[in-house]
Amino acid sequence: MFFSVGILFLPLLAYYITDWRWLQVVITVPYIVFLSYYWFIPESPRWLLSQNKKSKAVEITEAMAKENKMTLSKNIETLADDNADTCTASFMDLIRTPKMRKHTFILSYNWFTSAVVYQGLIMRLGILGGNVYIDFLISGLVEFPAAFLILFTIERIGRRLPFATANFVAGASCFITALIPESMFWTKTVVACIGRLGITMAFEMVVFVNTELYPTFVRNLGVSVCSTLCDVGGIVAPFLLYRLAVIWLELPLIIFGCLAFLAGGLVLLLPETRGVPLPDTIDDIEFPDRIKEKVNLNQQLTNLLPNNDVSTNKDPATV
């Protein structure tokens, strides 16, 4: 939602700051604030345990319990990560096994497509000959419905279907917009905005779907590697747009539509992650039925533990 607010501020800033260099300075300086996050945002206790920094992990866990008005039992000091010594992330972990390899390919392609189509549709406003400030503002307004649609669907329908549908809607809108004659200006604009809504929703969803499809020890690396294709897409987008528009103004939209449709189809090959615990190991990805059995057993055994006892460092099944 705040990303969408920023999109609406951008044309206003650009209207009053006409020199692109100063505009770049103005929109970049606020990033200095993020340096303060080092002191204000705690590290993940799970990650700290994986790095054998137990005392810091215990300190943060105790702060969490205090904030949530929970009681930690005395054996909190026994917190440990059984995988700390064995799970060292590497790029090969992302492609060594079949399902991990499939996830990496599909997610990387979706990062690439989301960036190409999203950036391409924005930059296309600059070659249409209208008021670029108003056009950008109108197209930016559809970012809000996209955010609401995500909030409304991901816990009711799931991740996979809305994610794939968003890509299909973006692709179909690109095709339809390319075929609508210029005389039907407002119809063309509305359909184009629907396409912007679809690709915005897809772009926002790939971020957290990416995190849910990788095991804990390789999650950061997996998101970093896949999102690198987003940067590649941002580089490719202007070349596709400006080179192809010389041949036919609407040709980039046809390419964008093809990319988005393929992305939506590939998403349907991913597993649904709604209500599924985050995987801890690559085996949890390759053999998802084991997670379900483990969750069912944990649920049964958790009922045998004292209320509000969040102290154990192992699963109830292990206890």
Tab-separated table of C-alpha atoms in Angstrom:
chain	number	residue	atom	x	y	z
A	1	MET	CA	0.000	0.000	0.000
A	2	PHE	CA	2.801	2.416	0.827
A	3	PHE	CA	4.499	1.500	-2.443
A	4	SER	CA	1.297	2.615	-4.182
A	5	VAL	CA	1.310	5.898	-2.267
A	6	GLY	CA	4.872	6.486	-3.464
A	7	ILE	CA	3.793	5.874	-7.065
A	8	LEU	CA	1.183	8.635	-6.714
A	9	PHE	CA	3.724	11.082	-5.295
A	10	LEU	CA	6.187	10.480	-8.117
A	11	PRO	CA	4.347	12.358	-10.938
A	12	LEU	CA	3.778	15.277	-8.558
A	13	LEU	CA	7.499	15.485	-7.794
A	14	ALA	CA	8.385	15.104	-11.473
A	15	TYR	CA	5.993	17.892	-12.428
A	16	TYR	CA	7.723	20.422	-10.161
A	17	ILE	CA	11.298	19.085	-10.436
A	18	THR	CA	11.883	19.149	-14.169
A	19	ASP	CA	15.599	18.349	-14.117
A	20	TRP	CA	15.913	14.554	-14.016
A	21	ARG	CA	19.167	14.682	-12.048
A	22	TRP	CA	17.613	16.617	-9.185
A	23	LEU	CA	14.552	14.392	-9.340
A	24	GLN	CA	16.847	11.394	-8.933
A	25	VAL	CA	18.475	13.027	-5.896
A	26	VAL	CA	15.112	13.820	-4.265
A	27	ILE	CA	13.751	10.281	-4.612
A	28	THR	CA	17.034	8.677	-3.494
A	29	VAL	CA	17.916	10.708	-0.381
A	30	PRO	CA	15.097	9.172	1.755
A	31	TYR	CA	16.857	5.815	1.449
A	32	ILE	CA	19.355	7.049	4.039
A	33	VAL	CA	16.623	6.380	6.614
A	34	PHE	CA	17.000	2.647	5.990
A	35	LEU	CA	20.419	2.738	7.630
A	36	SER	CA	18.617	3.181	10.955
A	37	TYR	CA	16.959	-0.225	10.471
A	38	TYR	CA	20.205	-1.854	11.545
A	39	TRP	CA	19.511	-0.706	15.103
A	40	PHE	CA	15.699	-0.881	15.139
A	41	ILE	CA	14.897	-4.229	13.481
A	42	PRO	CA	15.917	-7.385	15.397
A	43	GLU	CA	17.615	-10.276	13.655
A	44	SER	CA	15.735	-13.531	13.106
A	45	PRO	CA	16.256	-15.840	16.123
A	46	ARG	CA	16.127	-18.826	13.783
A	47	TRP	CA	18.960	-17.396	11.717
A	48	LEU	CA	20.959	-16.522	14.831
A	49	LEU	CA	20.632	-20.107	16.032
A	50	SER	CA	21.814	-21.380	12.650
A	51	GLN	CA	24.905	-19.202	13.142
A	52	ASN	CA	25.429	-20.538	16.696
A	53	LYS	CA	24.625	-17.148	18.271
A	54	LYS	CA	22.416	-18.638	20.951
A	55	SER	CA	22.582	-15.881	23.567
A	56	LYS	CA	21.396	-13.222	21.110
A	57	ALA	CA	18.635	-15.528	19.860
A	58	VAL	CA	17.433	-16.105	23.433
A	59	GLU	CA	17.476	-12.357	24.130
A	60	ILE	CA	15.283	-11.596	21.105
A	61	THR	CA	12.948	-14.526	21.833
A	62	GLU	CA	12.430	-13.260	25.373
A	63	ALA	CA	11.619	-9.797	24.013
A	64	MET	CA	9.056	-11.366	21.667
A	65	ALA	CA	7.454	-13.265	24.534
A	66	LYS	CA	7.247	-10.113	26.641
A	67	GLU	CA	5.648	-8.129	23.826
A	68	ASN	CA	3.109	-10.923	23.181
A	69	LYS	CA	2.432	-11.390	26.919
A	70	MET	CA	3.605	-14.994	26.764
A	71	THR	CA	5.515	-16.973	29.395
A	72	LEU	CA	8.740	-18.741	28.552
A	73	SER	CA	9.639	-21.691	30.746
A	74	LYS	CA	13.053	-22.073	32.309
A	75	ASN	CA	14.599	-24.297	29.662
A	76	ILE	CA	14.568	-21.473	27.090
A	77	GLU	CA	18.353	-21.532	27.403
A	78	THR	CA	18.383	-24.913	25.637
A	79	LEU	CA	17.257	-23.383	22.337
A	80	ALA	CA	19.210	-24.876	19.465
A	81	ASP	CA	19.015	-25.474	15.744
A	82	ASP	CA	19.722	-29.082	14.844
A	83	ASN	CA	20.645	-28.012	11.314
A	84	ALA	CA	23.101	-25.295	12.347
A	85	ASP	CA	26.211	-27.253	11.482
A	86	THR	CA	24.890	-29.046	8.396
A	87	CYS	CA	22.924	-26.423	6.470
A	88	THR	CA	25.224	-24.070	4.630
A	89	ALA	CA	23.446	-22.444	1.706
A	90	SER	CA	24.924	-22.538	-1.782
A	91	PHE	CA	23.634	-21.839	-5.270
A	92	MET	CA	23.714	-25.560	-6.077
A	93	ASP	CA	21.048	-26.119	-3.413
A	94	LEU	CA	18.647	-24.186	-5.643
A	95	ILE	CA	19.080	-26.445	-8.657
A	96	ARG	CA	20.404	-29.786	-7.399
A	97	THR	CA	17.056	-31.522	-6.814
A	98	PRO	CA	14.068	-31.662	-9.221
A	99	LYS	CA	11.469	-29.629	-7.330
A	100	MET	CA	13.957	-27.033	-6.103
A	101	ARG	CA	15.166	-26.674	-9.686
A	102	LYS	CA	11.593	-26.258	-10.932
A	103	HIS	CA	10.791	-23.640	-8.282
A	104	THR	CA	13.960	-21.704	-9.058
A	105	PHE	CA	13.262	-21.624	-12.792
A	106	ILE	CA	9.592	-20.646	-12.480
A	107	LEU	CA	10.173	-17.997	-9.816
A	108	SER	CA	13.128	-16.505	-11.687
A	109	TYR	CA	11.071	-16.296	-14.871
A	110	ASN	CA	8.203	-14.637	-12.991
A	111	TRP	CA	10.553	-12.060	-11.472
A	112	PHE	CA	11.855	-11.360	-14.989
A	113	THR	CA	8.401	-11.141	-16.573
A	114	SER	CA	6.944	-8.986	-13.807
A	115	ALA	CA	9.766	-6.462	-14.204
A	116	VAL	CA	9.617	-6.421	-18.013
A	117	VAL	CA	5.844	-5.979	-18.227
A	118	TYR	CA	5.544	-3.606	-15.258
A	119	GLN	CA	8.393	-1.347	-16.370
A	120	GLY	CA	7.357	-1.650	-20.012
A	121	LEU	CA	3.785	-0.519	-19.359
A	122	ILE	CA	5.023	2.445	-17.325
A	123	MET	CA	7.578	3.545	-19.928
A	124	ARG	CA	5.026	3.086	-22.701
A	125	LEU	CA	3.192	6.116	-21.322
A	126	GLY	CA	6.118	8.244	-22.471
A	127	ILE	CA	5.727	7.323	-26.158
A	128	LEU	CA	1.953	7.704	-26.481
A	129	GLY	CA	2.015	11.470	-26.837
A	130	GLY	CA	-0.454	12.321	-24.045
A	131	ASN	CA	0.078	14.127	-20.747
A	132	VAL	CA	2.636	11.821	-19.145
A	133	TYR	CA	1.952	13.178	-15.630
A	134	ILE	CA	-1.803	12.582	-15.767
A	135	ASP	CA	-1.408	9.243	-17.544
A	136	PHE	CA	1.116	8.066	-14.960
A	137	LEU	CA	-1.167	9.171	-12.111
A	138	ILE	CA	-4.176	7.349	-13.567
A	139	SER	CA	-2.213	4.155	-14.137
A	140	GLY	CA	-0.764	4.426	-10.633
A	141	LEU	CA	-4.226	4.530	-9.057
A	142	VAL	CA	-4.825	0.886	-10.008
A	143	GLU	CA	-2.021	-0.119	-7.640
A	144	PHE	CA	-4.473	0.214	-4.743
A	145	PRO	CA	-7.069	-2.276	-6.047
A	146	ALA	CA	-4.201	-4.686	-6.702
A	147	ALA	CA	-3.115	-4.493	-3.059
A	148	PHE	CA	-6.690	-4.979	-1.808
A	149	LEU	CA	-7.223	-7.945	-4.121
A	150	ILE	CA	-4.116	-9.608	-2.707
A	151	LEU	CA	-5.245	-9.032	0.879
A	152	PHE	CA	-8.718	-10.371	0.052
A	153	THR	CA	-7.699	-13.489	-1.875
A	154	ILE	CA	-4.490	-14.974	-0.459
A	155	GLU	CA	-6.045	-16.323	2.752
A	156	ARG	CA	-9.409	-17.207	1.185
A	157	ILE	CA	-8.407	-18.666	-2.179
A	158	GLY	CA	-4.697	-19.245	-1.795
A	159	ARG	CA	-1.546	-18.038	-3.514
A	160	ARG	CA	-1.280	-20.011	-6.733
A	161	LEU	CA	-4.633	-19.217	-8.385
A	162	PRO	CA	-4.591	-15.422	-7.764
A	163	PHE	CA	-0.924	-15.307	-8.798
A	164	ALA	CA	-1.589	-17.132	-12.075
A	165	THR	CA	-4.806	-15.192	-12.732
A	166	ALA	CA	-3.017	-11.871	-12.262
A	167	ASN	CA	-0.537	-12.857	-14.978
A	168	PHE	CA	-3.307	-14.029	-17.297
A	169	VAL	CA	-5.241	-10.778	-16.797
A	170	ALA	CA	-2.104	-8.745	-17.513
A	171	GLY	CA	-1.381	-10.775	-20.644
A	172	ALA	CA	-4.934	-10.625	-21.966
A	173	SER	CA	-5.106	-6.878	-21.337
A	174	CYS	CA	-1.900	-6.321	-23.280
A	175	PHE	CA	-3.269	-8.269	-26.257
A	176	ILE	CA	-6.629	-6.492	-26.176
A	177	THR	CA	-5.076	-3.037	-25.753
A	178	ALA	CA	-2.891	-3.632	-28.804
A	179	LEU	CA	-5.946	-4.468	-30.936
A	180	ILE	CA	-8.196	-1.592	-29.818
A	181	PRO	CA	-8.081	1.301	-32.343
A	182	GLU	CA	-6.802	4.712	-31.229
A	183	SER	CA	-10.253	6.214	-31.830
A	184	MET	CA	-11.541	4.287	-28.787
A	185	PHE	CA	-9.208	6.173	-26.445
A	186	TRP	CA	-10.979	5.651	-23.137
A	187	THR	CA	-11.677	1.985	-23.792
A	188	LYS	CA	-8.012	1.503	-24.608
A	189	THR	CA	-7.018	3.363	-21.442
A	190	VAL	CA	-9.320	1.321	-19.183
A	191	VAL	CA	-8.092	-1.997	-20.591
A	192	ALA	CA	-4.471	-0.855	-20.253
A	193	CYS	CA	-5.110	0.064	-16.614
A	194	ILE	CA	-6.544	-3.405	-15.981
A	195	GLY	CA	-3.325	-4.813	-17.396
A	196	ARG	CA	-1.339	-2.592	-15.057
A	197	LEU	CA	-3.462	-3.855	-12.153
A	198	GLY	CA	-2.799	-7.466	-13.112
A	199	ILE	CA	0.962	-7.159	-13.446
A	200	THR	CA	1.150	-5.097	-10.236
A	201	MET	CA	-0.625	-7.871	-8.369
A	202	ALA	CA	1.677	-10.483	-9.929
A	203	PHE	CA	4.760	-8.424	-9.062
A	204	GLU	CA	3.714	-8.075	-5.434
A	205	MET	CA	2.784	-11.741	-5.096
A	206	VAL	CA	6.037	-13.148	-6.470
A	207	VAL	CA	7.842	-11.496	-3.561
A	208	PHE	CA	6.249	-13.525	-0.779
A	209	VAL	CA	5.502	-16.674	-2.797
A	210	ASN	CA	9.250	-16.805	-3.418
A	211	THR	CA	9.920	-16.862	0.334
A	212	GLU	CA	7.362	-19.607	0.970
A	213	LEU	CA	8.826	-22.033	-1.572
A	214	TYR	CA	12.355	-22.251	-0.172
A	215	PRO	CA	13.556	-23.957	3.017
A	216	THR	CA	14.772	-21.822	5.886
A	217	PHE	CA	18.529	-22.190	5.482
A	218	VAL	CA	18.497	-21.223	1.777
A	219	ARG	CA	15.557	-18.821	1.766
A	220	ASN	CA	17.542	-15.574	1.678
A	221	LEU	CA	19.844	-16.878	-1.031
A	222	GLY	CA	16.916	-18.193	-3.068
A	223	VAL	CA	15.064	-14.889	-3.013
A	224	SER	CA	18.270	-13.017	-3.877
A	225	VAL	CA	19.083	-15.254	-6.845
A	226	CYS	CA	15.548	-15.241	-8.271
A	227	SER	CA	15.042	-11.506	-7.782
A	228	THR	CA	18.242	-10.866	-9.737
A	229	LEU	CA	16.156	-11.647	-12.816
A	230	CYS	CA	14.017	-8.646	-11.847
A	231	ASP	CA	17.040	-6.416	-12.468
A	232	VAL	CA	17.662	-8.148	-15.783
A	233	GLY	CA	14.034	-7.524	-16.716
A	234	GLY	CA	14.369	-3.858	-15.849
A	235	ILE	CA	17.363	-3.633	-18.203
A	236	VAL	CA	15.619	-5.508	-21.027
A	237	ALA	CA	12.284	-3.628	-20.815
A	238	PRO	CA	13.346	-0.324	-22.477
A	239	PHE	CA	15.070	-2.166	-25.336
A	240	LEU	CA	11.967	-4.249	-26.016
A	241	LEU	CA	9.726	-1.201	-25.820
A	242	TYR	CA	11.634	1.337	-27.887
A	243	ARG	CA	13.123	-1.037	-30.465
A	244	LEU	CA	9.894	-2.880	-31.186
A	245	ALA	CA	7.718	0.247	-31.099
A	246	VAL	CA	9.638	1.517	-34.139
A	247	ILE	CA	8.320	-1.470	-36.093
A	248	TRP	CA	4.761	-1.202	-34.741
A	249	LEU	CA	3.665	0.881	-31.767
A	250	GLU	CA	1.654	-1.971	-30.289
A	251	LEU	CA	4.192	-4.752	-30.897
A	252	PRO	CA	5.721	-4.441	-27.389
A	253	LEU	CA	2.267	-5.137	-25.933
A	254	ILE	CA	2.053	-8.380	-27.900
A	255	ILE	CA	5.441	-9.452	-26.510
A	256	PHE	CA	4.421	-8.425	-22.990
A	257	GLY	CA	1.214	-10.433	-23.340
A	258	CYS	CA	3.084	-13.569	-24.418
A	259	LEU	CA	5.521	-13.258	-21.509
A	260	ALA	CA	2.709	-12.792	-18.981
A	261	PHE	CA	0.644	-15.719	-20.294
A	262	LEU	CA	3.625	-18.049	-20.090
A	263	ALA	CA	4.334	-16.814	-16.551
A	264	GLY	CA	0.745	-17.550	-15.495
A	265	GLY	CA	0.914	-21.054	-16.939
A	266	LEU	CA	4.164	-21.789	-15.130
A	267	VAL	CA	2.731	-20.561	-11.824
A	268	LEU	CA	0.072	-23.279	-12.040
A	269	LEU	CA	2.901	-25.810	-11.816
A	270	LEU	CA	3.903	-24.505	-8.372
A	271	PRO	CA	2.458	-26.032	-5.174
A	272	GLU	CA	-0.106	-24.148	-3.121
A	273	THR	CA	1.439	-22.677	0.056
A	274	ARG	CA	-1.629	-21.370	1.877
A	275	GLY	CA	-1.762	-22.919	5.338
A	276	VAL	CA	1.415	-24.915	4.722
A	277	PRO	CA	4.255	-24.505	7.262
A	278	LEU	CA	7.413	-22.976	5.872
A	279	PRO	CA	9.824	-25.737	4.824
A	280	ASP	CA	12.955	-26.237	6.921
A	281	THR	CA	14.937	-28.534	4.654
A	282	ILE	CA	15.180	-29.475	0.992
A	283	ASP	CA	13.513	-32.795	1.873
A	284	ASP	CA	10.458	-30.798	2.946
A	285	ILE	CA	10.309	-29.439	-0.598
A	286	GLU	CA	10.998	-32.704	-2.388
A	287	PHE	CA	8.684	-34.767	-0.150
A	288	PRO	CA	5.849	-32.398	0.932
A	289	ASP	CA	3.725	-35.263	2.299
A	290	ARG	CA	6.231	-35.640	5.129
A	291	ILE	CA	5.480	-32.079	6.244
A	292	LYS	CA	1.747	-32.814	6.354
A	293	GLU	CA	2.299	-35.939	8.438
A	294	LYS	CA	4.626	-34.036	10.745
A	295	VAL	CA	2.125	-31.172	11.174
A	296	ASN	CA	-0.728	-33.569	11.970
A	297	LEU	CA	1.381	-35.359	14.566
A	298	ASN	CA	2.564	-32.069	16.065
A	299	GLN	CA	-1.015	-30.824	16.327
A	300	GLN	CA	-2.057	-33.923	18.210
A	301	LEU	CA	0.900	-33.865	20.594
A	302	THR	CA	0.790	-30.111	21.188
A	303	ASN	CA	-2.563	-30.635	22.918
A	304	LEU	CA	-0.692	-32.670	25.530
A	305	LEU	CA	1.664	-29.810	26.424
A	306	PRO	CA	0.862	-27.157	29.065
A	307	ASN	CA	-0.875	-24.026	27.803
A	308	ASN	CA	1.351	-21.101	26.801
A	309	ASP	CA	4.440	-23.303	26.969
A	310	VAL	CA	6.552	-22.128	24.049
A	311	SER	CA	9.834	-23.074	25.571
A	312	THR	CA	10.819	-26.269	23.808
A	313	ASN	CA	13.399	-26.012	21.068
A	314	LYS	CA	12.128	-29.149	19.329
A	315	ASP	CA	8.878	-30.244	17.737
A	316	PRO	CA	6.313	-31.814	20.082
A	317	ALA	CA	6.818	-35.055	18.147
A	318	THR	CA	10.478	-35.022	19.106
A	319	VAL	CA	9.678	-34.236	22.728
